[in-house]
Coordinates of C-alpha atoms and ligand atoms in Angstrom, one line a residue:
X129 CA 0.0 0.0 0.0
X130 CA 3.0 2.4 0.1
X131 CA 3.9 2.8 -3.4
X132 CA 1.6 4.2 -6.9
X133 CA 3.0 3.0 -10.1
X134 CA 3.2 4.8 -13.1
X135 CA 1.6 3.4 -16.5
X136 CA 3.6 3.9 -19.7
X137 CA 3.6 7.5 -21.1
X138 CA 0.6 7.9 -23.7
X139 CA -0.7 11.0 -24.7
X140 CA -4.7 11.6 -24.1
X141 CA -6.7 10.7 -26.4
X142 CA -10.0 10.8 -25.0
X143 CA -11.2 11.0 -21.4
X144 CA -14.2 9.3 -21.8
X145 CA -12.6 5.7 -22.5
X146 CA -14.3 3.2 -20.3
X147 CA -13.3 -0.2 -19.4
X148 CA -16.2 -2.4 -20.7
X149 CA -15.7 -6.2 -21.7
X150 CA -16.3 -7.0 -25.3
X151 CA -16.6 -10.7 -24.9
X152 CA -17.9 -12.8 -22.4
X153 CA -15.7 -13.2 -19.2
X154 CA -14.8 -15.4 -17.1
X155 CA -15.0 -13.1 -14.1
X156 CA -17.8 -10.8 -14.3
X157 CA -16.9 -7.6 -13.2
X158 CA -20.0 -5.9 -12.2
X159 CA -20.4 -2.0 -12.0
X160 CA -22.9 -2.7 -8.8
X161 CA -22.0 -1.0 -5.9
X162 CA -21.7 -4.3 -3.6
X163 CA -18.4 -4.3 -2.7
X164 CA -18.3 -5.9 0.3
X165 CA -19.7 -9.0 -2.2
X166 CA -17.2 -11.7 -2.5
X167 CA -15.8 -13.8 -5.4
X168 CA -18.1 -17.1 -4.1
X169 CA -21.3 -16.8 -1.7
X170 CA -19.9 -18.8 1.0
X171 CA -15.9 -18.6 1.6
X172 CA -14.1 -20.3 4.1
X173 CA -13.4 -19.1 7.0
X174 CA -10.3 -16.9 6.7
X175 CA -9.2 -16.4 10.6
X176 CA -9.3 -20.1 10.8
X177 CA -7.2 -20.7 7.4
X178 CA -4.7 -18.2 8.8
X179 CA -3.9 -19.9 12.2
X180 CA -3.9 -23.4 10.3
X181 CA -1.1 -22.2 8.6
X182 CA 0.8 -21.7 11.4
X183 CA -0.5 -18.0 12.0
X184 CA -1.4 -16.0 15.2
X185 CA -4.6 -13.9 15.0
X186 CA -5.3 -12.0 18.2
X187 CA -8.5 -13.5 20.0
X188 CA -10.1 -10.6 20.2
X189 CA -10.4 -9.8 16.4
X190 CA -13.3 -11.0 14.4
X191 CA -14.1 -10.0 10.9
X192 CA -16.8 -7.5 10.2
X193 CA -19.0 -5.8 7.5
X194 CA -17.8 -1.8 7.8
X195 CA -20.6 0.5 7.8
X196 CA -21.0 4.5 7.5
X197 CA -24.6 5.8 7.8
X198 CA -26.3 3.0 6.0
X199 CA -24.2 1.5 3.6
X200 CA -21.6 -1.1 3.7
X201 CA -18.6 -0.7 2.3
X202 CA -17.1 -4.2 2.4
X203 CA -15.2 -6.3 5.1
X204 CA -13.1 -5.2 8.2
X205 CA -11.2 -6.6 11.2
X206 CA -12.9 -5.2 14.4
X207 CA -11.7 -5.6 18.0
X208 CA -14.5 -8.0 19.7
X209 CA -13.2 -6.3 23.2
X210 CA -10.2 -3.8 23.8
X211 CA -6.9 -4.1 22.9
X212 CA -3.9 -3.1 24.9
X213 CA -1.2 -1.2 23.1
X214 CA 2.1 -3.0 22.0
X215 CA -0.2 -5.8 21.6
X216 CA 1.0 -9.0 18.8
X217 CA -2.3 -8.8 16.3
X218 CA -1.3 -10.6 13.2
X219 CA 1.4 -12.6 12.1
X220 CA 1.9 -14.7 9.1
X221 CA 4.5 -17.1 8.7
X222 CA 6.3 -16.3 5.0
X223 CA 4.5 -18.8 3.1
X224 CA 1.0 -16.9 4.0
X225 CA 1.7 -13.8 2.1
X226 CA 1.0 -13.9 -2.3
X227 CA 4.2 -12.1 -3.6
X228 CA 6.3 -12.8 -6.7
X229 CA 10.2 -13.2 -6.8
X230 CA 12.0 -13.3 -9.5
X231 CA 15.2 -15.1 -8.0
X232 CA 12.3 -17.4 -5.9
X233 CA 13.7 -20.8 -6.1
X234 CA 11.0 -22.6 -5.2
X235 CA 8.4 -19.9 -6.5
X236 CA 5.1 -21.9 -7.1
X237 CA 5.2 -19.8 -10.6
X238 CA 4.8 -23.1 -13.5
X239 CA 4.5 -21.3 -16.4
X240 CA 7.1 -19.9 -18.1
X241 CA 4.3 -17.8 -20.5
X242 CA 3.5 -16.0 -17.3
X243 CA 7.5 -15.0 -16.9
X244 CA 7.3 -13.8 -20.5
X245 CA 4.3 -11.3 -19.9
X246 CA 6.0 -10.2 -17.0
X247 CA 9.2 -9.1 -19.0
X248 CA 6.9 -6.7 -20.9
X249 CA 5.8 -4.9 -17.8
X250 CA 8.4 -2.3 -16.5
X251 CA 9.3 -3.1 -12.8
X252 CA 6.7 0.0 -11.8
X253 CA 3.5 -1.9 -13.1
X254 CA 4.5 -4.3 -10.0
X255 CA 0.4 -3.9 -9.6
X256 CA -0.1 -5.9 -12.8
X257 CA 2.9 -7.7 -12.3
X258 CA 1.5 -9.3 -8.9
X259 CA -1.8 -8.8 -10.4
X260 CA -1.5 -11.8 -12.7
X261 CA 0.0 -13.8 -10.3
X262 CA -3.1 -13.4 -8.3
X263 CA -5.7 -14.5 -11.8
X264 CA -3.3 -17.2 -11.7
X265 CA -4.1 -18.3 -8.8
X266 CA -7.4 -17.8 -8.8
X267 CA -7.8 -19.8 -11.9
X268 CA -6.0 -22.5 -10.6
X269 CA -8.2 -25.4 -8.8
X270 CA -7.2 -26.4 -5.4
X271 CA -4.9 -23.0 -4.7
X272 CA -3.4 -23.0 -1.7
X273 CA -4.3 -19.2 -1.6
X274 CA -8.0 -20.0 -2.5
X275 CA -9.1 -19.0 1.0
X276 CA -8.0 -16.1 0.6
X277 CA -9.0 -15.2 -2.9
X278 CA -12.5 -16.5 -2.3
X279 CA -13.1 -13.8 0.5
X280 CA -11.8 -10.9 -2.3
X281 CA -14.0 -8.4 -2.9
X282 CA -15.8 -9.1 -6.5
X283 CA -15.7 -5.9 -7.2
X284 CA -14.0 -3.0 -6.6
X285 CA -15.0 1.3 -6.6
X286 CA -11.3 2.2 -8.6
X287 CA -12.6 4.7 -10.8
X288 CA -11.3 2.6 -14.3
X289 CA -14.4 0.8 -13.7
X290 CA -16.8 3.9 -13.4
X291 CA -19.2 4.6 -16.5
X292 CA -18.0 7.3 -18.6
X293 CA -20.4 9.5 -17.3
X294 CA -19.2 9.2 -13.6
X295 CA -15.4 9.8 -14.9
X296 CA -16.4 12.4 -16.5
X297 CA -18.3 13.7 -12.9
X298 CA -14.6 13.6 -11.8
X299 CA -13.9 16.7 -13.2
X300 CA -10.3 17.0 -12.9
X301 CA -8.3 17.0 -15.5
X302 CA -4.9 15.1 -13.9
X303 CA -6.9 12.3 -12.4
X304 CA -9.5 11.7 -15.8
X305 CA -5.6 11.6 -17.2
X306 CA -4.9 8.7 -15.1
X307 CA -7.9 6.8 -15.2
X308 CA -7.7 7.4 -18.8
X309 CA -3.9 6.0 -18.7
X310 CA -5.0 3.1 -16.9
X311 CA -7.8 2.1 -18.9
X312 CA -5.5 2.1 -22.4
X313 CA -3.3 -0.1 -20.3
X314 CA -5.6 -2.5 -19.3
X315 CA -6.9 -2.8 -23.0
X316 CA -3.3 -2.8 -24.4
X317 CA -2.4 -5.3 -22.2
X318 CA -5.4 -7.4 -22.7
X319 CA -4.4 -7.4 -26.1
X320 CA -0.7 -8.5 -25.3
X321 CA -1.9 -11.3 -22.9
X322 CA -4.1 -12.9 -25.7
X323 CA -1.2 -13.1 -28.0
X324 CA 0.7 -14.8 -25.9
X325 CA -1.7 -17.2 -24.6
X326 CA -3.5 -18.1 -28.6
X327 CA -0.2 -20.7 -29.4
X328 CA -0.3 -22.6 -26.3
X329 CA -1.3 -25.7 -25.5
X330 CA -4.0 -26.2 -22.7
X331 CA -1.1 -27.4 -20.7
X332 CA 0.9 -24.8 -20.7
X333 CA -1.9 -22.6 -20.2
X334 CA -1.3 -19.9 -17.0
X335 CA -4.9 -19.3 -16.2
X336 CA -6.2 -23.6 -16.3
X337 CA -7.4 -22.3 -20.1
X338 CA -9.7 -19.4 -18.9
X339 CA -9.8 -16.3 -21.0
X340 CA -8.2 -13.6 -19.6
X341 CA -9.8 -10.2 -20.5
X342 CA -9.5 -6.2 -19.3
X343 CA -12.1 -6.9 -17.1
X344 CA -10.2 -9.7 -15.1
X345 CA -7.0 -7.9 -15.4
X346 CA -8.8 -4.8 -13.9
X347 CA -10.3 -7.1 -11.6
X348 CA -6.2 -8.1 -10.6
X349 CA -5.3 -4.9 -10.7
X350 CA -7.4 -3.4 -8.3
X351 CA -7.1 -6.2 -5.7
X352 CA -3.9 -5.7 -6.0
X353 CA -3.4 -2.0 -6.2
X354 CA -5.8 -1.4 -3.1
X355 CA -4.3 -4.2 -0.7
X356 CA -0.6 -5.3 -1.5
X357 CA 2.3 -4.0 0.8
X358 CA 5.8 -3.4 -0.1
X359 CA 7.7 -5.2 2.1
X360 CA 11.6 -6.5 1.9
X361 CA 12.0 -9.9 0.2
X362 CA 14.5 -12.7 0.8
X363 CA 17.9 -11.9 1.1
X364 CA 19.8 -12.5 -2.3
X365 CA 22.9 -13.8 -3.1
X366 CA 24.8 -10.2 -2.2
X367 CA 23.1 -9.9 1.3
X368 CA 20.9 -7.2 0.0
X369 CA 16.9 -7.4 0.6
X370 CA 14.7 -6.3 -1.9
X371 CA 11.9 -4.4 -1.5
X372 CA 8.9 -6.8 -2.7
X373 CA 5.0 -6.1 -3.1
X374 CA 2.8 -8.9 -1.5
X375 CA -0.7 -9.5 -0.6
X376 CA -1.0 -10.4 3.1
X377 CA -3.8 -11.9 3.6
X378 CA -6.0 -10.6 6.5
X379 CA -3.7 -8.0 7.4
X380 CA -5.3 -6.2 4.3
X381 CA -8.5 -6.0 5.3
X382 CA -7.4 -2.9 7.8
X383 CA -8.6 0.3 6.5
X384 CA -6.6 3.3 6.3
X385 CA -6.4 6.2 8.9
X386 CA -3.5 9.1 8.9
X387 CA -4.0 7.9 12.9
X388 CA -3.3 4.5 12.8
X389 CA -4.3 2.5 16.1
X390 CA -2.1 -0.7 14.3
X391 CA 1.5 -0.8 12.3
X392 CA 2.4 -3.3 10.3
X393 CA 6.0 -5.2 11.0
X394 CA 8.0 -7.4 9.9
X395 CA 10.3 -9.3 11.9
X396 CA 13.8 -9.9 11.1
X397 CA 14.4 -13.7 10.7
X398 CA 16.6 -14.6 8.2
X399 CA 14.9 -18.1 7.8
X400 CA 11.9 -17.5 8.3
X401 CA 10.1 -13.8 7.8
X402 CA 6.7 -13.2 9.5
X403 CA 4.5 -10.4 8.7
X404 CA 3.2 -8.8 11.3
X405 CA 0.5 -6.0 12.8
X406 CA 0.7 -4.8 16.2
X407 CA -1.3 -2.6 18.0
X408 CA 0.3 0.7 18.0
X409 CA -2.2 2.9 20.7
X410 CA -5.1 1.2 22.9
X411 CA -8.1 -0.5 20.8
X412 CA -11.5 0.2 22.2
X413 CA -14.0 -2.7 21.8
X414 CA -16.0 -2.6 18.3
X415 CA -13.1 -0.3 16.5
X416 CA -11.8 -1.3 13.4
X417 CA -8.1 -1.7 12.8
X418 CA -6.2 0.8 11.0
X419 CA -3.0 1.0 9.1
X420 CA -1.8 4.3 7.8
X421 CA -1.3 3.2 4.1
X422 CA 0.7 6.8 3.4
X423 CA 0.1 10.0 3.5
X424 CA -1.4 10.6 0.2
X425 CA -3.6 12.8 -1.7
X426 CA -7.0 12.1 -3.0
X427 CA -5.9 10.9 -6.7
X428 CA -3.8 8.2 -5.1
X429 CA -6.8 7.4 -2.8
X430 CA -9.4 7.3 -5.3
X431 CA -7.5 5.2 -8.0
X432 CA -5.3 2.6 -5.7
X433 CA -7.7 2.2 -3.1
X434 CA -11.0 3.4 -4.6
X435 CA -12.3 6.0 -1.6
X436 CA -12.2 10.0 -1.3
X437 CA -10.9 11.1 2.8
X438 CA -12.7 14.7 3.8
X439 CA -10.5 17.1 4.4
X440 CA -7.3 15.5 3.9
X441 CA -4.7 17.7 4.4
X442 CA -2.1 15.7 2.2
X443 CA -4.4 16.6 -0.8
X444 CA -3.5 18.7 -3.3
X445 CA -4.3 20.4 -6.6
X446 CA -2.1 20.5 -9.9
X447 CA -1.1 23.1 -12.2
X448 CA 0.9 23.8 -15.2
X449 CA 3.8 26.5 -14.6
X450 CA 2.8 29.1 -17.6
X451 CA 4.2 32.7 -18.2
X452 CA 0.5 33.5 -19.7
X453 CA -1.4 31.7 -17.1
X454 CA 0.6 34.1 -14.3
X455 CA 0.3 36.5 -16.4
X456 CA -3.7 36.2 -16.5
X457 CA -3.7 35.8 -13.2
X458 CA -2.0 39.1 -12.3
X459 CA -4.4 40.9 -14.8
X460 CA -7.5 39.6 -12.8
X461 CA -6.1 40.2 -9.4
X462 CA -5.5 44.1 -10.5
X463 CA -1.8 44.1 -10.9
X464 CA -0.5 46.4 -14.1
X465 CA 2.0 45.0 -17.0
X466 CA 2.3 41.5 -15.6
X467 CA 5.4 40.5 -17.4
X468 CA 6.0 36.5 -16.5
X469 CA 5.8 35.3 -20.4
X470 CA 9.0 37.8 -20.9
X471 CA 11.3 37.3 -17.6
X472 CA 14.9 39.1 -17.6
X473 CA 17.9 36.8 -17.7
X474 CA 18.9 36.8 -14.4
X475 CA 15.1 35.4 -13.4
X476 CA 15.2 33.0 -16.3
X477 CA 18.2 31.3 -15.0
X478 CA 16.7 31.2 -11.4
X479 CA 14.0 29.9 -12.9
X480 CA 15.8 27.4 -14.9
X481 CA 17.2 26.7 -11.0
X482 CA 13.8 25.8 -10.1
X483 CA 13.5 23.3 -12.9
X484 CA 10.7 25.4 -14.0
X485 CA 12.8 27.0 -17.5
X486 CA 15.5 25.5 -19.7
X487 CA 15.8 21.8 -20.7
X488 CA 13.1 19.1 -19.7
X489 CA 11.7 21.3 -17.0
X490 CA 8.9 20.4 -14.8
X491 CA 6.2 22.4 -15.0
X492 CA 3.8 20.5 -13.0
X493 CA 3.3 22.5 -9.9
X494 CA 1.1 22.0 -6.9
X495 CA -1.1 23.8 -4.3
X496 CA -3.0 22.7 -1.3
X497 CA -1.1 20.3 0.9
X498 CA 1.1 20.7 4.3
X499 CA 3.0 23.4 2.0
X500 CA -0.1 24.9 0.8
X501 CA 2.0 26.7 -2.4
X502 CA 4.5 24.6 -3.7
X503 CA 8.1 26.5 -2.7
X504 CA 8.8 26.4 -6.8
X505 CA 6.2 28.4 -7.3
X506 CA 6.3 30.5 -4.7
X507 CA 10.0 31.2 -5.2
X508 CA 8.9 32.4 -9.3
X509 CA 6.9 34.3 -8.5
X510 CA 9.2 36.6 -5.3
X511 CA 12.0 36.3 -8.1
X512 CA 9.6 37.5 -11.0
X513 CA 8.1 40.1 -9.0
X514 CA 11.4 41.7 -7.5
X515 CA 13.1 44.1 -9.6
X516 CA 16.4 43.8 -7.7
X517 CA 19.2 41.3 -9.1
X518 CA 20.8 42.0 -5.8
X519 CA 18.6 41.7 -2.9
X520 CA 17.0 38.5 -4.4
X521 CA 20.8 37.0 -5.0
X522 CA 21.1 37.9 -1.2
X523 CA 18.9 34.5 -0.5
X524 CA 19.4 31.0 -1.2
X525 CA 16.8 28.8 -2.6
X526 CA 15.5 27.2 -0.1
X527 CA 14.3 30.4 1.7
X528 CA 12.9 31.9 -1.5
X529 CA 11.3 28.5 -2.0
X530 CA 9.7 28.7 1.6
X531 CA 6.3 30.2 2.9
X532 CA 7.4 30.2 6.3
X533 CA 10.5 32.5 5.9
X534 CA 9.3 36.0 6.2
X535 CA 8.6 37.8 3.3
X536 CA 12.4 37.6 2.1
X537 CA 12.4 40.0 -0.6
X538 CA 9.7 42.7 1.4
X539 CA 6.1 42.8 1.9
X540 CA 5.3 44.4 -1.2
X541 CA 6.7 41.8 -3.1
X542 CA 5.2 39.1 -0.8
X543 CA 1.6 40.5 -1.2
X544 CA 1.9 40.5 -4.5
X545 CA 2.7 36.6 -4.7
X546 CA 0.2 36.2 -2.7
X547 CA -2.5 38.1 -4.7
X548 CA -1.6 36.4 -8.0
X549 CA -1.8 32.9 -6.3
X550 CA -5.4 34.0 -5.1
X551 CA -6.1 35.0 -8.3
X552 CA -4.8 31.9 -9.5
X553 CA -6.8 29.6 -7.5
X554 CA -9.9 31.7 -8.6
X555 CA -9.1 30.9 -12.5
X556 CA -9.0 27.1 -11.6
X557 CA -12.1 26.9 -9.7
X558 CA -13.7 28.5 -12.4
X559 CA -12.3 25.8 -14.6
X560 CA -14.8 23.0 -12.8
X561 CA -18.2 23.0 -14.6
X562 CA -20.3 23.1 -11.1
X563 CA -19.6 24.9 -7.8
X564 CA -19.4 22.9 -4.1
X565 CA -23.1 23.8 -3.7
X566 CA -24.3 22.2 -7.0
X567 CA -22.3 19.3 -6.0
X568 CA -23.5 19.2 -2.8
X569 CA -27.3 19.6 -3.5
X570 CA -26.8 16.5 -6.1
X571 CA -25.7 14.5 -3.6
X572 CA -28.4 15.1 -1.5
X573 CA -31.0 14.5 -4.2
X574 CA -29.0 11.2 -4.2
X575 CA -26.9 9.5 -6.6
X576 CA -25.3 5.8 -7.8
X577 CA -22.4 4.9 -5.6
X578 CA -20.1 6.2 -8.4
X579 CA -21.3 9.1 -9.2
X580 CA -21.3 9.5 -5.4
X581 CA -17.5 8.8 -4.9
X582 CA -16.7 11.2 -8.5
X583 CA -19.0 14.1 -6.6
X584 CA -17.2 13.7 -3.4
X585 CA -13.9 13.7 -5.3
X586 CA -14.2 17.1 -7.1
X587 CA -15.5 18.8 -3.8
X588 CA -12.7 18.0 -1.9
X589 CA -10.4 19.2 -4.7
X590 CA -12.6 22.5 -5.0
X591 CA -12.0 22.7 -1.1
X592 CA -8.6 22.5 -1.5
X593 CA -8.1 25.4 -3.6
X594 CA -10.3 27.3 -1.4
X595 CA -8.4 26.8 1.5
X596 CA -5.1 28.2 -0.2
X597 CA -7.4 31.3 -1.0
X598 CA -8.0 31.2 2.4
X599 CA -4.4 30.3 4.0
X600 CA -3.2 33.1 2.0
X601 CA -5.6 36.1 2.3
X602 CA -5.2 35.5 6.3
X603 CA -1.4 35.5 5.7
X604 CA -1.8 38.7 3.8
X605 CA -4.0 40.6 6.8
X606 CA -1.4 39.1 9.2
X607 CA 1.5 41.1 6.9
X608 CA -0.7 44.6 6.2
X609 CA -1.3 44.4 10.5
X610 CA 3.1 44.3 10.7
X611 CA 3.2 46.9 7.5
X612 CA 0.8 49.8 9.4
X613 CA 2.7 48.9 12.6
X614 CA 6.2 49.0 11.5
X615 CA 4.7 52.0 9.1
Ligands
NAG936 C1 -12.1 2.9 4.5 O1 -11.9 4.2 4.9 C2 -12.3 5.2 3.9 C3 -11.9 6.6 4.4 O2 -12.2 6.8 5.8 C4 -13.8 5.1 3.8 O3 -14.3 6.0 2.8 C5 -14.1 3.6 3.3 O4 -15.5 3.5 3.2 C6 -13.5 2.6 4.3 N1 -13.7 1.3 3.8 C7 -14.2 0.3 4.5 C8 -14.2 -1.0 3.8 O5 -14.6 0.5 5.6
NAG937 C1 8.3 44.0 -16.2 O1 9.7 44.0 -16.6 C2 10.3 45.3 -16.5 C3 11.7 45.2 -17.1 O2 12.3 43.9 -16.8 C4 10.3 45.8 -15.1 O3 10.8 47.1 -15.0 C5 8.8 45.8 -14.6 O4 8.8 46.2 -13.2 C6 8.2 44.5 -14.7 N1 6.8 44.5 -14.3 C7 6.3 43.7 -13.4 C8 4.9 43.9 -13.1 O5 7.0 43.0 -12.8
NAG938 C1 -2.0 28.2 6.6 O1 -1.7 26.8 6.6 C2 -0.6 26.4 7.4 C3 -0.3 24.9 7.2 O2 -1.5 24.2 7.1 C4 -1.0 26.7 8.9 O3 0.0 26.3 9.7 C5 -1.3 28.2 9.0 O4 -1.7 28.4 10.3 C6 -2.4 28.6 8.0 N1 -2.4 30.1 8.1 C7 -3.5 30.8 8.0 C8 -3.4 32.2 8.1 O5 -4.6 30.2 7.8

């Protein structure tokens, strides 16, 4: 759960691609909002599979449907009476947990077609990678991991399987890019997967001779993307561990919380690793567990794991670094001859500093956040605003970068920045087609689960922006207050 991936680069094509299966499928992805539906009515009993396999689950934790106002939103381990801090929760031994190794010996991996796939994925679509390894499984009768797999989810809220029209309810441009990314992916794979599988015999067959589709690999991906940890691997030849994604079994039905009351460990045995949760504060009877699974905006949140948190303060919004956008923005905030399209030479090469100018700069820039302005931006626009080659060379970087050191090159200049970031954050709320109280009156009217989740999504970013606006108007009253008393 503590790392995203990043899908090959493709330009956008359309944002509107939905993932829908052509053919028939073997696993039926349905758009219903049922998540907390497993893959088979009746599953086994996972706490009992667990400690058959030589695991410890904590007496005191049972699984449970988790609820919030009156809908479920799928399974959860709940304390059946309270939990002393420090205490051992979970622990699998290391042949519990569904990873893939490549230097794994005795790797329970048959096929060599499955190997071959796996050379076309770059090592960052370890989702997929470990995603197929999981459809493998899952296809195969009499799994060992079966269990486990049985008691997935059969479904799961990632926005690549939201109807076009709730994707497009998103409303923000950098995350339809993504979902849009992912999508193409999962067709282009689907694609690649078929190839490879139409020459083989049913023996050699990966999946027991089931058609794999975009469906099923979304299916994989999700799972996978939403529950697998990153945890270190088997120590190789040279002594060094790698850092390997797995899926631990009931361990990842603990939800997320920036306050965790649990941590996950793992214990240092060179024979024999064991995952492992522990209770990290007190656990009051009837609470669910909770790991923090990173301190991540909303994108990450919505795609990996499929949920939206209120008011997250690790959310963010994106923007392109543009002369004319600044430049628009200073023009609607009342400032005369904005000139950030045409900086002098000294503030190009500062800017080229930044990364934001000169050769394969990065002009993805962010507000919102802990930071609230990203210290690139913040540092253009001091250096853009100040006439002075000499009083802006007096700082270094880092303070022109920062919001917290004192308006470095003057007031003036610091209200300024200020007011064209307002203004900024203006522009890009008018960019959303609705306002918060739209939003906020459809969801009371009520809407699909989706559309729910996409609505939710764009209000929070909205939010965001209009908390800058708000951080920074309050930081502009507290520096007029020291300008009339220092005046
Ligand atoms: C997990 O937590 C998130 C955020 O608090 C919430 O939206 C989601 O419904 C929870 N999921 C479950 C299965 O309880
Ligand atoms: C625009 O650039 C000129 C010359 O570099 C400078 O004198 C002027 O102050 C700049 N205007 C603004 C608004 O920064
Ligand atoms: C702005 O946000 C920062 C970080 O969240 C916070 O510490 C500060 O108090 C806020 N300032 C104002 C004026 O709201």
């Amino acid at each position: 759960m503590l790392l995203t991936y990043s899908m090959p680069g493709q330009e956008l094509v359309c944002f509107t691609l939905v993932l829908i299966s052509q053919t028939s499928v073997i696993y039926p992805i349905k758009c219903a909002a049922s998540y907390h539906t497993r893959i088979v009515p009746h599953p086994p009993d996972l706490l009992k599979w667990v400690k058959r396999e030589g695991g410890f689950v904590h007496q005191a934790l049972k699984i449970s449907p988790q609820q919030q106002d009156d809908t479920t939103y799928g399974l959860g381990l709940v304390a059946s009476q309270d939990i002393p801090k420090g205490s051992l929760l979970i622990s699998l031994p290391h042949h519990i947990p569904l990873k893939f190794e490549a230097d794994d010996a005795d790797s329970r991996l048959s096929s060599s077609v499955v190997s071959t796939l796996w050379e076309h994925l770059a090592e960052e679509l370890w989702a997929m990678k470990l995603g197929l390894r999981l459809l493998q499984e899952r296809a195969k009768v009499g799994s060992f991991w079966w269990p486990y797999i049985s008691n997935l989810p059969e479904t799961y809220s990632a926005p690549i399987f939201f109807q076009g029209e709730d994707i497009k309810n998103l409303q923000y441009a950098p995350l339809l890019y993504q979902v849009n990314k992912r999508c193409r992916f999962l067709l282009d794979f689907d694609q690649a997967v078929r190839r490879n599988l139409e020459s083989l015999k049913p023996n050699d067959h990966p999946f027991g001779g089931q058609e794999v589709d975009a469906s099923s690999l979304g299916w994989a991906m999700s799972a996978v993307s939403s529950r697998a940890f990153r945890l270190y691997g088997k120590m190789t030849a040279d002594g060094t561990r790698n850092n390997v994604p797995m899926l631990l079994p009931l361990i990842d039905m603990c939800n997320h919380s920036f306050k965790p009351n649990a941590q996950i460990l793992q214990e240092e045995d060179k024979e024999n690793d064991k995952s492992q949760i522990k209770a990290e504060t007190d656990i009051k009877q009837d609470n669910p567990l909770l790991l923090n699974y990173g301190y991540l905006s909303n994108d990450f949140f919505l795609l990996d794991y499929g949920f939206v948190i209120p008011s997250n303060p690790y959310d963010t919004i994106e923007l392109k670094y543009d002369g004319a956008l600044l430049d628009a923005a200073s023009m609607a905030a009342g400032i005369p001859q904005p000139n950030f399209s045409s900086p002098a030479a000294w503030q190009q090469q500062i800017l080229s500093q930044l990364n934001l100018a000169g050769e394969a700069p990065i002009l993805k820039v962010t507000l919102g956040g802990l930071e609230v302005v990203e210290g690139r931006l913040l540092a253009a626009l001091r250096v853009l605003l100040a006439s002075d080659v000499e009083t802006v060379r007096k700082h270094d970087l880092n303070t022109l970068k920062s919001l917290s050191a004192e308006t470095p090159l003057g007031i003036a200049n610091e209200v300024t920045a200020f007011r064209i970031i307002i203004a900024l954050c203006a522009i890009a709320l008018e960019h959303f087609p609705t306002k918060i109280m739209e939003d906020e009156s459809l969801l009371k009217q009520g809407v699909s689960a989706n559309s729910e989740l996409a609505i939710q999504f764009r209000i929070q970013k909205k939010s965001v922006i209009i908390d800058v606006m708000r951080n920074l108007s309050g930081r502009m009253k507290l520096l007029s207050s020291k300008d009339t008393a220092s005046a």
